[in-house]
Short mmCIF file of C-alpha atoms in Angstrom, two decimals:
data_model
loop_
_atom_site.label_atom_id
_atom_site.label_comp_id
_atom_site.label_asym_id
_atom_site.label_seq_id
_atom_site.Cartn_x
_atom_site.Cartn_y
_atom_site.Cartn_z
CA MET A 19 4.17 54.55 116.48
CA THR A 20 3.95 52.08 119.35
CA GLU A 21 2.69 49.32 117.09
CA ASN A 22 5.52 49.83 114.61
CA LYS A 23 8.07 49.67 117.37
CA ARG A 24 6.62 46.40 118.66
CA ALA A 25 6.56 45.01 115.15
CA GLU A 26 10.29 45.43 114.61
CA PRO A 27 12.01 42.06 114.19
CA ALA A 28 14.90 43.40 116.32
CA GLU A 29 12.77 42.95 119.45
CA ARG A 30 13.58 39.38 120.46
CA GLY A 31 12.86 39.04 124.15
CA PHE A 32 11.14 35.62 124.13
CA PHE A 33 12.44 32.94 121.77
CA GLY A 34 13.13 35.66 119.21
CA HIS A 35 9.68 37.22 119.72
CA PRO A 36 8.35 40.33 121.51
CA ARG A 37 8.56 40.14 125.29
CA GLY A 38 4.81 40.59 125.47
CA LEU A 39 4.45 37.09 124.06
CA ALA A 40 5.97 35.69 127.26
CA THR A 41 3.34 37.55 129.28
CA LEU A 42 0.51 36.10 127.22
CA PHE A 43 2.11 32.65 126.96
CA PHE A 44 2.23 32.17 130.74
CA THR A 45 -1.07 33.95 131.38
CA GLU A 46 -2.88 31.60 129.04
CA MET A 47 -0.91 28.57 130.22
CA TRP A 48 -2.03 29.14 133.81
CA GLU A 49 -5.57 30.00 132.76
CA ARG A 50 -5.81 26.71 130.85
CA PHE A 51 -4.22 24.99 133.86
CA SER A 52 -7.05 26.29 136.03
CA PHE A 53 -9.76 25.51 133.46
CA TYR A 54 -8.73 21.95 132.63
CA GLY A 55 -7.60 21.21 136.16
CA MET A 56 -11.06 21.98 137.51
CA ARG A 57 -12.84 20.26 134.63
CA ALA A 58 -10.81 17.07 135.13
CA ILE A 59 -12.37 16.50 138.56
CA LEU A 60 -15.73 18.32 138.33
CA ALA A 61 -17.84 15.34 137.20
CA PHE A 62 -16.32 13.07 139.85
CA TYR A 63 -16.98 15.69 142.54
CA LEU A 64 -20.61 15.93 141.51
CA TYR A 65 -21.56 12.26 141.23
CA ARG A 66 -19.39 10.49 143.79
CA SER A 67 -21.00 9.76 147.13
CA VAL A 68 -20.63 12.00 150.16
CA THR A 69 -18.47 9.36 151.86
CA GLU A 70 -16.10 9.59 148.86
CA GLY A 71 -15.91 13.37 149.18
CA GLY A 72 -18.45 14.11 146.45
CA LEU A 73 -21.95 15.54 146.42
CA GLY A 74 -23.88 12.39 145.53
CA VAL A 75 -25.63 13.88 142.48
CA ASP A 76 -27.16 11.38 140.06
CA GLN A 77 -24.46 10.53 137.51
CA ALA A 78 -26.58 11.33 134.44
CA THR A 79 -27.45 14.75 135.88
CA ALA A 80 -23.83 15.39 136.84
CA LEU A 81 -22.50 14.61 133.36
CA ALA A 82 -25.20 16.77 131.78
CA LEU A 83 -24.29 19.67 134.06
CA VAL A 84 -20.60 19.46 133.12
CA ALA A 85 -21.52 19.46 129.42
CA ALA A 86 -23.88 22.41 129.88
CA TYR A 87 -21.13 24.28 131.71
CA GLY A 88 -18.90 23.85 128.66
CA SER A 89 -21.68 25.15 126.43
CA ALA A 90 -22.15 28.22 128.64
CA VAL A 91 -18.42 28.98 128.50
CA TYR A 92 -18.44 29.06 124.70
CA MET A 93 -21.56 31.23 124.58
CA ALA A 94 -19.97 33.60 127.09
CA SER A 95 -16.88 33.86 124.86
CA VAL A 96 -18.96 35.43 122.10
CA VAL A 97 -20.33 37.99 124.56
CA GLY A 98 -16.85 38.58 125.96
CA ALA A 99 -15.51 39.55 122.54
CA TRP A 100 -18.31 42.13 122.18
CA VAL A 101 -17.63 43.53 125.67
CA ALA A 102 -13.95 44.00 124.79
CA ASP A 103 -14.67 45.66 121.43
CA ARG A 104 -17.37 48.02 122.70
CA LEU A 105 -16.82 48.56 126.44
CA LEU A 106 -13.53 47.54 128.07
CA GLY A 107 -10.83 46.84 125.51
CA THR A 108 -9.05 43.49 125.28
CA GLN A 109 -6.42 44.14 127.95
CA ARG A 110 -8.84 45.07 130.73
CA SER A 111 -11.19 42.27 129.68
CA VAL A 112 -8.41 39.72 130.17
CA LEU A 113 -7.52 41.21 133.57
CA TYR A 114 -11.09 41.27 134.88
CA GLY A 115 -11.77 37.84 133.41
CA GLY A 116 -8.77 36.35 135.20
CA ILE A 117 -9.87 37.86 138.52
CA LEU A 118 -13.37 36.38 138.17
CA ILE A 119 -11.94 32.97 137.23
CA MET A 120 -9.66 32.93 140.27
CA ILE A 121 -12.52 33.90 142.59
CA GLY A 122 -14.71 31.21 141.01
CA HIS A 123 -12.15 28.50 141.71
CA LEU A 124 -11.71 29.78 145.26
CA VAL A 125 -15.48 29.51 145.78
CA LEU A 126 -15.37 25.90 144.56
CA ALA A 127 -12.48 25.22 146.92
CA LEU A 128 -13.97 26.87 150.00
CA VAL A 129 -17.77 26.73 149.72
CA PRO A 130 -19.20 23.22 150.12
CA GLY A 131 -22.20 21.73 148.36
CA LEU A 132 -24.18 22.79 145.31
CA ALA A 133 -24.14 26.43 146.43
CA GLY A 134 -20.39 26.47 145.89
CA VAL A 135 -20.72 24.70 142.55
CA GLY A 136 -23.39 27.06 141.23
CA SER A 137 -21.74 30.32 142.29
CA GLY A 138 -18.22 29.14 141.46
CA LEU A 139 -19.07 27.92 137.96
CA SER A 140 -21.06 31.11 137.24
CA LEU A 141 -18.03 33.26 138.03
CA ILE A 142 -15.75 31.02 135.96
CA ILE A 143 -18.14 31.14 132.98
CA VAL A 144 -18.22 34.95 132.95
CA GLY A 145 -14.48 35.23 133.58
CA THR A 146 -13.55 32.72 130.89
CA GLY A 147 -15.84 34.52 128.45
CA LEU A 148 -13.91 37.73 129.04
CA LEU A 149 -10.42 36.21 129.03
CA LYS A 150 -10.46 33.38 126.52
CA SER A 151 -12.06 35.34 123.70
CA ASN A 152 -9.58 38.21 123.98
CA VAL A 153 -6.16 36.94 125.01
CA SER A 154 -5.52 35.49 121.53
CA ALA A 155 -6.49 38.82 119.98
CA ILE A 156 -3.79 40.58 122.00
CA VAL A 157 -1.16 38.19 120.60
CA GLY A 158 -1.94 39.52 117.13
CA THR A 159 -1.30 43.12 118.24
CA LEU A 160 2.32 42.29 119.12
CA TYR A 161 3.23 42.03 115.44
CA GLY A 162 3.04 44.45 112.57
CA PRO A 163 1.17 43.52 109.38
CA ALA A 164 4.38 42.53 107.58
CA ASP A 165 6.05 40.77 110.51
CA GLU A 166 6.79 37.22 109.36
CA ARG A 167 7.05 36.02 112.97
CA ARG A 168 3.28 36.22 113.52
CA ASP A 169 2.40 32.59 112.69
CA ALA A 170 5.35 31.27 114.69
CA GLY A 171 4.30 33.48 117.59
CA PHE A 172 0.82 31.97 117.62
CA SER A 173 2.36 28.49 117.46
CA ILE A 174 4.44 29.26 120.59
CA PHE A 175 1.35 30.71 122.27
CA TYR A 176 -0.68 27.56 121.57
CA MET A 177 2.12 25.45 123.02
CA GLY A 178 1.45 27.28 126.28
CA ILE A 179 -2.21 26.30 126.04
CA ASN A 180 -1.34 22.64 125.61
CA LEU A 181 1.31 22.71 128.32
CA GLY A 182 -1.22 24.01 130.85
CA SER A 183 -3.86 21.55 129.61
CA PHE A 184 -1.40 18.67 130.05
CA LEU A 185 -0.13 19.53 133.53
CA ALA A 186 -3.46 20.48 135.11
CA PRO A 187 -5.28 17.10 135.18
CA LEU A 188 -2.14 15.38 136.47
CA LEU A 189 -1.88 17.62 139.53
CA THR A 190 -5.51 18.40 140.37
CA SER A 191 -6.61 14.78 139.91
CA LEU A 192 -3.82 13.54 142.16
CA ALA A 193 -4.80 16.10 144.81
CA ALA A 194 -8.48 15.17 144.53
CA GLU A 195 -7.85 11.42 144.80
CA ARG A 196 -5.17 11.53 147.51
CA VAL A 197 -6.55 14.37 149.67
CA ASP A 198 -9.92 15.83 148.61
CA PHE A 199 -11.65 17.60 145.75
CA HIS A 200 -11.42 21.01 147.38
CA LEU A 201 -7.62 20.87 147.29
CA GLY A 202 -7.85 20.13 143.57
CA PHE A 203 -10.06 23.20 143.08
CA GLY A 204 -7.63 25.17 145.21
CA LEU A 205 -4.76 24.22 142.89
CA ALA A 206 -6.83 25.51 139.97
CA ALA A 207 -7.29 28.81 141.83
CA ALA A 208 -3.55 28.99 142.53
CA GLY A 209 -2.83 28.43 138.85
CA MET A 210 -5.06 31.33 137.82
CA ALA A 211 -3.47 33.50 140.52
CA LEU A 212 -0.05 32.81 138.99
CA GLY A 213 -1.43 33.70 135.59
CA LEU A 214 -2.79 36.99 136.91
CA LEU A 215 0.52 37.82 138.59
CA GLN A 216 2.35 37.16 135.32
CA TYR A 217 -0.15 39.32 133.42
CA VAL A 218 0.00 42.28 135.81
CA LEU A 219 3.81 42.26 135.97
CA GLY A 220 4.25 41.88 132.22
CA ARG A 221 1.39 44.01 130.97
CA ARG A 222 3.73 46.90 130.23
CA HIS A 223 5.15 44.84 127.34
CA LEU A 224 1.76 44.63 125.58
CA GLY A 225 1.80 48.18 124.25
CA GLU A 226 -1.10 50.59 123.98
CA GLU A 227 -3.27 48.68 121.51
CA GLY A 228 -6.08 46.90 123.32
CA ARG A 229 -6.06 49.22 126.33
CA ARG A 230 -9.23 50.86 125.01
CA PRO A 231 -12.21 49.41 123.12
CA SER A 232 -11.66 49.32 119.37
CA ASN A 233 -15.25 50.33 118.58
CA PRO A 234 -16.55 52.03 121.74
CA LEU A 235 -20.23 52.64 122.27
CA THR A 236 -21.32 56.22 121.76
CA ALA A 237 -23.81 57.86 124.09
CA VAL A 238 -26.54 57.15 121.54
CA ASP A 239 -25.41 53.52 121.27
CA ARG A 240 -25.58 53.14 125.05
CA ARG A 241 -29.13 54.49 125.20
CA ARG A 242 -30.20 52.15 122.41
CA LEU A 243 -28.53 49.22 124.12
CA VAL A 244 -30.31 49.94 127.41
CA ALA A 245 -33.62 50.32 125.59
CA ARG A 246 -33.25 47.04 123.72
CA VAL A 247 -31.54 44.86 126.30
CA GLY A 248 -32.83 46.38 129.53
CA PRO A 249 -36.46 45.14 129.49
CA PRO A 250 -35.75 41.49 128.53
CA LEU A 251 -32.82 41.42 130.97
CA ALA A 252 -35.03 42.71 133.78
CA VAL A 253 -37.66 40.09 132.98
CA ALA A 254 -34.97 37.38 132.98
CA VAL A 255 -33.68 38.52 136.38
CA VAL A 256 -37.20 38.49 137.84
CA VAL A 257 -37.83 35.00 136.46
CA VAL A 258 -34.53 33.70 137.87
CA LEU A 259 -35.21 35.22 141.30
CA PHE A 260 -38.73 33.76 141.28
CA ILE A 261 -37.38 30.31 140.47
CA LEU A 262 -34.73 30.53 143.18
CA PHE A 263 -36.97 31.85 145.96
CA THR A 264 -39.88 29.52 145.21
CA GLY A 265 -37.65 26.46 145.28
CA ARG A 266 -38.43 25.57 141.68
CA PHE A 267 -34.79 25.55 140.64
CA THR A 268 -33.52 22.23 139.36
CA MET A 269 -30.24 21.35 137.69
CA THR A 270 -32.18 19.52 134.99
CA GLY A 271 -34.11 22.69 134.18
CA LEU A 272 -30.92 24.75 134.07
CA VAL A 273 -29.27 22.28 131.71
CA ALA A 274 -32.34 22.30 129.46
CA VAL A 275 -32.35 26.12 129.25
CA LEU A 276 -28.64 26.28 128.39
CA SER A 277 -29.02 23.54 125.77
CA LEU A 278 -31.95 25.38 124.18
CA LEU A 279 -30.04 28.66 124.09
CA SER A 280 -27.01 26.98 122.50
CA VAL A 281 -29.19 25.80 119.61
CA LEU A 282 -31.31 28.93 119.20
CA LEU A 283 -28.42 31.42 119.08
CA PRO A 284 -26.77 30.06 115.91
CA ILE A 285 -30.18 29.78 114.23
CA VAL A 286 -30.75 33.47 114.96
CA TYR A 287 -27.24 34.32 113.69
CA PHE A 288 -27.75 32.48 110.40
CA THR A 289 -31.20 34.02 109.93
CA VAL A 290 -29.92 37.56 110.48
CA ILE A 291 -27.02 37.10 108.05
CA LEU A 292 -29.07 35.44 105.30
CA ARG A 293 -31.83 38.07 105.53
CA SER A 294 -29.33 40.94 105.31
CA ARG A 295 -28.32 42.78 102.16
CA ILE A 296 -25.49 40.59 100.95
CA THR A 297 -24.42 39.71 97.43
CA PRO A 298 -25.49 36.44 95.76
CA VAL A 299 -21.93 35.11 96.04
CA GLU A 300 -21.83 35.97 99.75
CA ARG A 301 -25.19 34.26 100.25
CA ASP A 302 -23.91 31.13 98.52
CA ARG A 303 -20.86 31.09 100.75
CA VAL A 304 -22.99 31.39 103.90
CA LEU A 305 -25.13 28.49 102.65
CA ALA A 306 -21.94 26.50 102.03
CA PHE A 307 -20.91 27.19 105.63
CA ILE A 308 -24.09 25.61 107.03
CA PRO A 309 -23.13 21.94 106.44
CA LEU A 310 -19.64 22.70 107.80
CA PHE A 311 -21.21 24.31 110.86
CA LEU A 312 -23.48 21.31 111.46
CA THR A 313 -20.51 18.97 111.07
CA SER A 314 -18.62 21.04 113.62
CA VAL A 315 -21.57 20.78 116.02
CA VAL A 316 -21.53 16.97 115.78
CA PHE A 317 -17.75 16.89 116.16
CA TRP A 318 -17.73 18.98 119.35
CA MET A 319 -20.74 17.10 120.71
CA LEU A 320 -18.59 13.96 120.80
CA PHE A 321 -15.20 15.58 121.42
CA GLU A 322 -16.30 17.39 124.58
CA GLN A 323 -17.39 14.10 126.14
CA GLN A 324 -13.79 13.63 127.27
CA ALA A 325 -14.79 15.37 130.50
CA THR A 326 -18.13 13.58 130.88
CA VAL A 327 -18.82 10.13 129.47
CA ILE A 328 -15.22 9.07 128.81
CA ALA A 329 -14.24 10.39 132.25
CA ALA A 330 -17.03 8.33 133.85
CA PHE A 331 -15.96 5.27 131.84
CA ALA A 332 -12.37 5.69 133.04
CA ASP A 333 -13.59 6.07 136.61
CA SER A 334 -15.73 2.92 136.69
CA ARG A 335 -14.66 0.57 133.89
CA VAL A 336 -10.88 0.92 133.54
CA ASN A 337 -8.29 -1.01 135.52
CA LEU A 338 -6.46 1.93 137.08
CA SER A 339 -3.86 -0.13 138.94
CA LEU A 340 -0.48 0.02 137.22
CA GLY A 341 2.49 -1.57 138.97
CA GLY A 342 0.97 -1.02 142.37
CA PHE A 343 0.13 2.63 141.62
CA ASP A 344 -3.51 3.68 141.25
CA ILE A 345 -3.87 6.01 138.27
CA PRO A 346 -6.27 8.91 138.97
CA PRO A 347 -9.03 8.68 136.32
CA GLY A 348 -8.64 12.39 135.57
CA TRP A 349 -5.19 11.70 134.15
CA PHE A 350 -6.76 10.48 130.91
CA GLN A 351 -7.68 14.10 130.17
CA SER A 352 -3.97 14.83 129.72
CA VAL A 353 -3.82 12.46 126.73
CA ASN A 354 -5.34 14.97 124.31
CA PRO A 355 -2.84 17.83 124.87
CA VAL A 356 0.10 15.41 124.73
CA ALA A 357 -1.22 13.98 121.47
CA ILE A 358 -1.60 17.49 120.06
CA ILE A 359 1.98 18.38 120.94
CA LEU A 360 3.26 15.20 119.27
CA LEU A 361 0.93 15.04 116.26
CA ALA A 362 0.50 18.71 115.29
CA PRO A 363 3.97 18.89 113.65
CA VAL A 364 3.18 15.65 111.77
CA PHE A 365 -0.07 17.05 110.35
CA ALA A 366 1.61 20.36 109.49
CA THR A 367 4.37 18.53 107.62
CA VAL A 368 1.86 16.39 105.71
CA TRP A 369 -0.21 19.41 104.62
CA THR A 370 2.95 21.30 103.62
CA ARG A 371 4.27 18.45 101.49
CA LEU A 372 0.90 17.90 99.82
CA GLY A 373 0.66 21.60 98.94
CA ASP A 374 -2.15 22.13 96.43
CA ARG A 375 -2.97 18.42 96.59
CA GLN A 376 -4.05 18.56 100.23
CA PRO A 377 -7.80 18.10 100.86
CA GLY A 378 -9.97 21.19 100.89
CA THR A 379 -11.85 22.41 103.94
CA PRO A 380 -15.00 20.27 103.48
CA ARG A 381 -12.95 17.07 103.27
CA LYS A 382 -10.86 18.12 106.29
CA PHE A 383 -14.12 18.62 108.19
CA ALA A 384 -15.24 15.21 106.95
CA GLY A 385 -11.99 13.69 108.23
CA GLY A 386 -12.44 15.42 111.59
CA VAL A 387 -15.91 14.05 112.26
CA PHE A 388 -14.89 10.64 110.84
CA PHE A 389 -12.02 10.32 113.32
CA VAL A 390 -14.08 11.45 116.31
CA GLY A 391 -16.69 8.86 115.32
CA LEU A 392 -13.96 6.25 115.01
CA SER A 393 -12.78 7.08 118.53
CA PHE A 394 -16.26 6.27 119.84
CA LEU A 395 -16.19 2.98 117.95
CA VAL A 396 -12.91 2.22 119.74
CA MET A 397 -14.75 2.88 123.01
CA MET A 398 -17.54 0.59 121.82
CA VAL A 399 -15.05 -2.25 121.33
CA ALA A 400 -13.63 -1.55 124.79
CA SER A 401 -17.10 -1.73 126.31
CA THR A 402 -17.77 -5.19 124.84
CA THR A 403 -16.16 -6.62 127.98
CA GLY A 404 -19.41 -7.48 129.70
CA ASP A 405 -20.57 -7.71 133.30
CA GLY A 406 -18.73 -4.53 134.26
CA ALA A 407 -15.31 -6.16 133.93
CA GLU A 408 -12.39 -3.75 133.98
CA VAL A 409 -10.62 -2.95 130.71
CA ALA A 410 -7.01 -1.99 130.07
CA PRO A 411 -6.20 1.76 130.29
CA LEU A 412 -4.84 1.55 126.75
CA TRP A 413 -8.40 1.52 125.34
CA PRO A 414 -9.51 5.04 126.36
CA ALA A 415 -5.98 6.33 125.69
CA VAL A 416 -6.11 5.06 122.08
CA ALA A 417 -9.61 6.48 121.65
CA LEU A 418 -8.44 9.90 122.82
CA VAL A 419 -5.46 9.85 120.43
CA VAL A 420 -7.78 8.98 117.51
CA MET A 421 -10.07 11.80 118.65
CA THR A 422 -7.12 14.20 118.60
CA CYS A 423 -6.43 13.30 114.96
CA GLY A 424 -9.96 14.49 114.22
CA GLU A 425 -9.37 17.71 116.15
CA LEU A 426 -6.22 18.46 114.15
CA MET A 427 -8.17 18.06 110.91
CA LEU A 428 -11.18 20.20 111.84
CA SER A 429 -10.31 22.70 114.55
CA PRO A 430 -7.38 24.60 112.94
CA VAL A 431 -9.31 25.29 109.72
CA GLY A 432 -12.63 26.09 111.40
CA LEU A 433 -11.92 29.71 112.29
CA SER A 434 -10.04 30.22 109.04
CA VAL A 435 -12.87 29.08 106.78
CA SER A 436 -15.41 31.07 108.78
CA THR A 437 -13.52 34.27 107.91
CA LYS A 438 -13.08 33.23 104.26
CA LEU A 439 -16.77 32.50 103.76
CA ALA A 440 -18.01 35.51 105.72
CA PRO A 441 -19.84 38.37 103.98
CA ALA A 442 -17.88 41.61 104.17
CA ALA A 443 -20.28 43.07 106.73
CA PHE A 444 -20.23 40.01 108.97
CA SER A 445 -16.58 38.93 109.24
CA ALA A 446 -16.47 39.16 113.05
CA GLN A 447 -19.93 37.66 113.48
CA MET A 448 -19.00 34.59 111.42
CA VAL A 449 -16.08 33.92 113.77
CA GLY A 450 -18.52 34.16 116.65
CA LEU A 451 -20.81 31.83 114.78
CA PHE A 452 -18.09 29.20 114.58
CA PHE A 453 -17.59 29.45 118.35
CA LEU A 454 -21.31 28.85 118.72
CA SER A 455 -20.85 25.48 117.00
CA LEU A 456 -18.80 24.49 120.06
CA ALA A 457 -21.55 25.80 122.32
CA ALA A 458 -24.26 23.98 120.39
CA GLY A 459 -22.27 20.75 120.34
CA SER A 460 -21.77 20.91 124.11
CA GLY A 461 -25.39 21.93 124.65
CA ILE A 462 -26.78 19.04 122.63
CA GLY A 463 -24.26 16.78 124.30
CA ALA A 464 -25.69 17.82 127.67
CA GLN A 465 -28.96 16.19 126.65
CA ILE A 466 -27.31 13.10 125.15
CA VAL A 467 -24.86 12.20 127.93
CA GLY A 468 -27.80 11.43 130.19
CA LEU A 469 -28.41 8.35 128.04
CA TYR A 470 -25.05 6.88 129.05
CA SER A 471 -24.86 4.23 131.76
CA PRO A 472 -22.90 1.00 132.25
CA ASP A 473 -25.95 -0.84 130.89
CA THR A 474 -26.17 1.26 127.71
CA GLU A 475 -22.51 1.99 126.99
CA LEU A 476 -22.16 -0.48 124.10
CA LEU A 477 -25.17 0.95 122.29
CA TYR A 478 -24.25 4.51 123.26
CA PHE A 479 -20.73 4.45 121.83
CA GLY A 480 -21.77 2.35 118.82
CA VAL A 481 -24.69 4.53 117.69
CA LEU A 482 -22.95 7.89 118.18
CA GLY A 483 -19.69 6.66 116.65
CA GLY A 484 -21.46 5.08 113.69
CA LEU A 485 -23.53 8.20 112.98
CA ALA A 486 -20.43 10.42 113.11
CA VAL A 487 -18.52 8.14 110.73
CA LEU A 488 -21.51 8.12 108.38
CA LEU A 489 -21.71 11.92 108.50
CA GLY A 490 -18.01 12.11 107.60
CA VAL A 491 -18.56 9.89 104.57
CA LEU A 492 -21.63 11.86 103.44
CA LEU A 493 -19.79 15.18 103.78
CA ALA A 494 -16.83 13.87 101.79
CA VAL A 495 -19.18 12.70 99.02
CA SER A 496 -21.01 16.06 99.06
CA THR A 497 -17.81 18.11 98.83
CA PRO A 498 -18.18 18.99 95.10
CA ILE A 499 -21.66 20.46 95.75
CA ILE A 500 -20.43 22.47 98.74
CA ARG A 501 -17.34 23.74 96.93
CA ARG A 502 -19.44 25.11 94.08
CA ARG A 503 -21.19 27.40 96.57
CA MET A 504 -17.85 28.37 98.13
CA HIS A 505 -16.89 30.17 94.88
CA GLY A 506 -13.17 29.46 94.92
CA VAL A 507 -12.61 29.33 98.69
CA ARG A 508 -10.68 26.17 99.65
#
């Protein structure tokens, strides 16, 4: 009854949509503000010298740690979805996730040194896993099955994401450069606090769906879970404690473990699905998804370097003086959300006008990885200015806009095609599998970014960009073969 009431088109409390959308819009806007605000300055905080307010970590290690952090967030999102479905429900998962995120940012703001970084990022990873994987699911519960406002509602919701992503680097970077990094982290904490306040005050508009787990564990399920997960978890805890107390912990080792996990998890997922009892058509569709998955891994491997390699390039190689004002290097991370806001309607219009003539999913994936490769080639041209000479800020800005064109071709259809190609028994798992392509891309990127330095930047951007462009061409050429295994799915 509650769902039907919320689905009535007569309820128009927020731009003609249910009032609960306003709650989720601002909750996610402030969560993204905190996430991207912290990420915009994290690498600089790690590798800048102590006299500059940083920690003095080797730059290659710092960039690898930021990439590994991104990988851990995406892996945690898959776990967070399971926790909501089986233990907490989506609404409580979002609440608890937001609290952990806020505490994590406060730790970064108040606790100095690597101890603050390690504990703060750990809390943010767990909290983001709980919140990010479930807040979008709650949006869907605001609308009935026949409510034609659903797609428009998600569009409004994603505008909140991009608004927060745009504002965050501008403010936290300015605070970090003009005052200190801890003020920047404090602003991220304040943003999440505002999001939590909005969520708590507006939660009454979200209805009853999502207050309880949709598929709760039974008593038997809980005993089985403890029996299966308990022993390896206990061993893992003992190993971690041993490493910490014997002084064997190194950031390089942590990055290596996270990178390995990010690669092994999707392999296990694919193996389980392909060895299950699925029909021949379903098996073909899973096999067709593999090249798309690998393309997605390569795409995100390059795309996520906005916060690592491209950030470092902007910090050391770009002329940041503009009319007497010094541009904070973190501001370049606001280019992507602005480009999305401006270009998303253009892409939507193009696809709508093309109708049945628009490229299918494999060719859209090919276009996505082609454009992200092209963005790296733009960076290669920028880096041809030798001897460490400064380049115009237009170069990284153009590269990020080109990269965004790739995102708009690949990202929107990624989740969609994963559900279309999924076997009936694995629809949710295939969505999780697509998220693991982001984790794997970031995890592999954590190993690759260590190769970047001012001495290698020309080769670095050229090789990675060229390989991505080549992969895009090969995928486009292979589209007929892939589509035959897709059995009618576009």
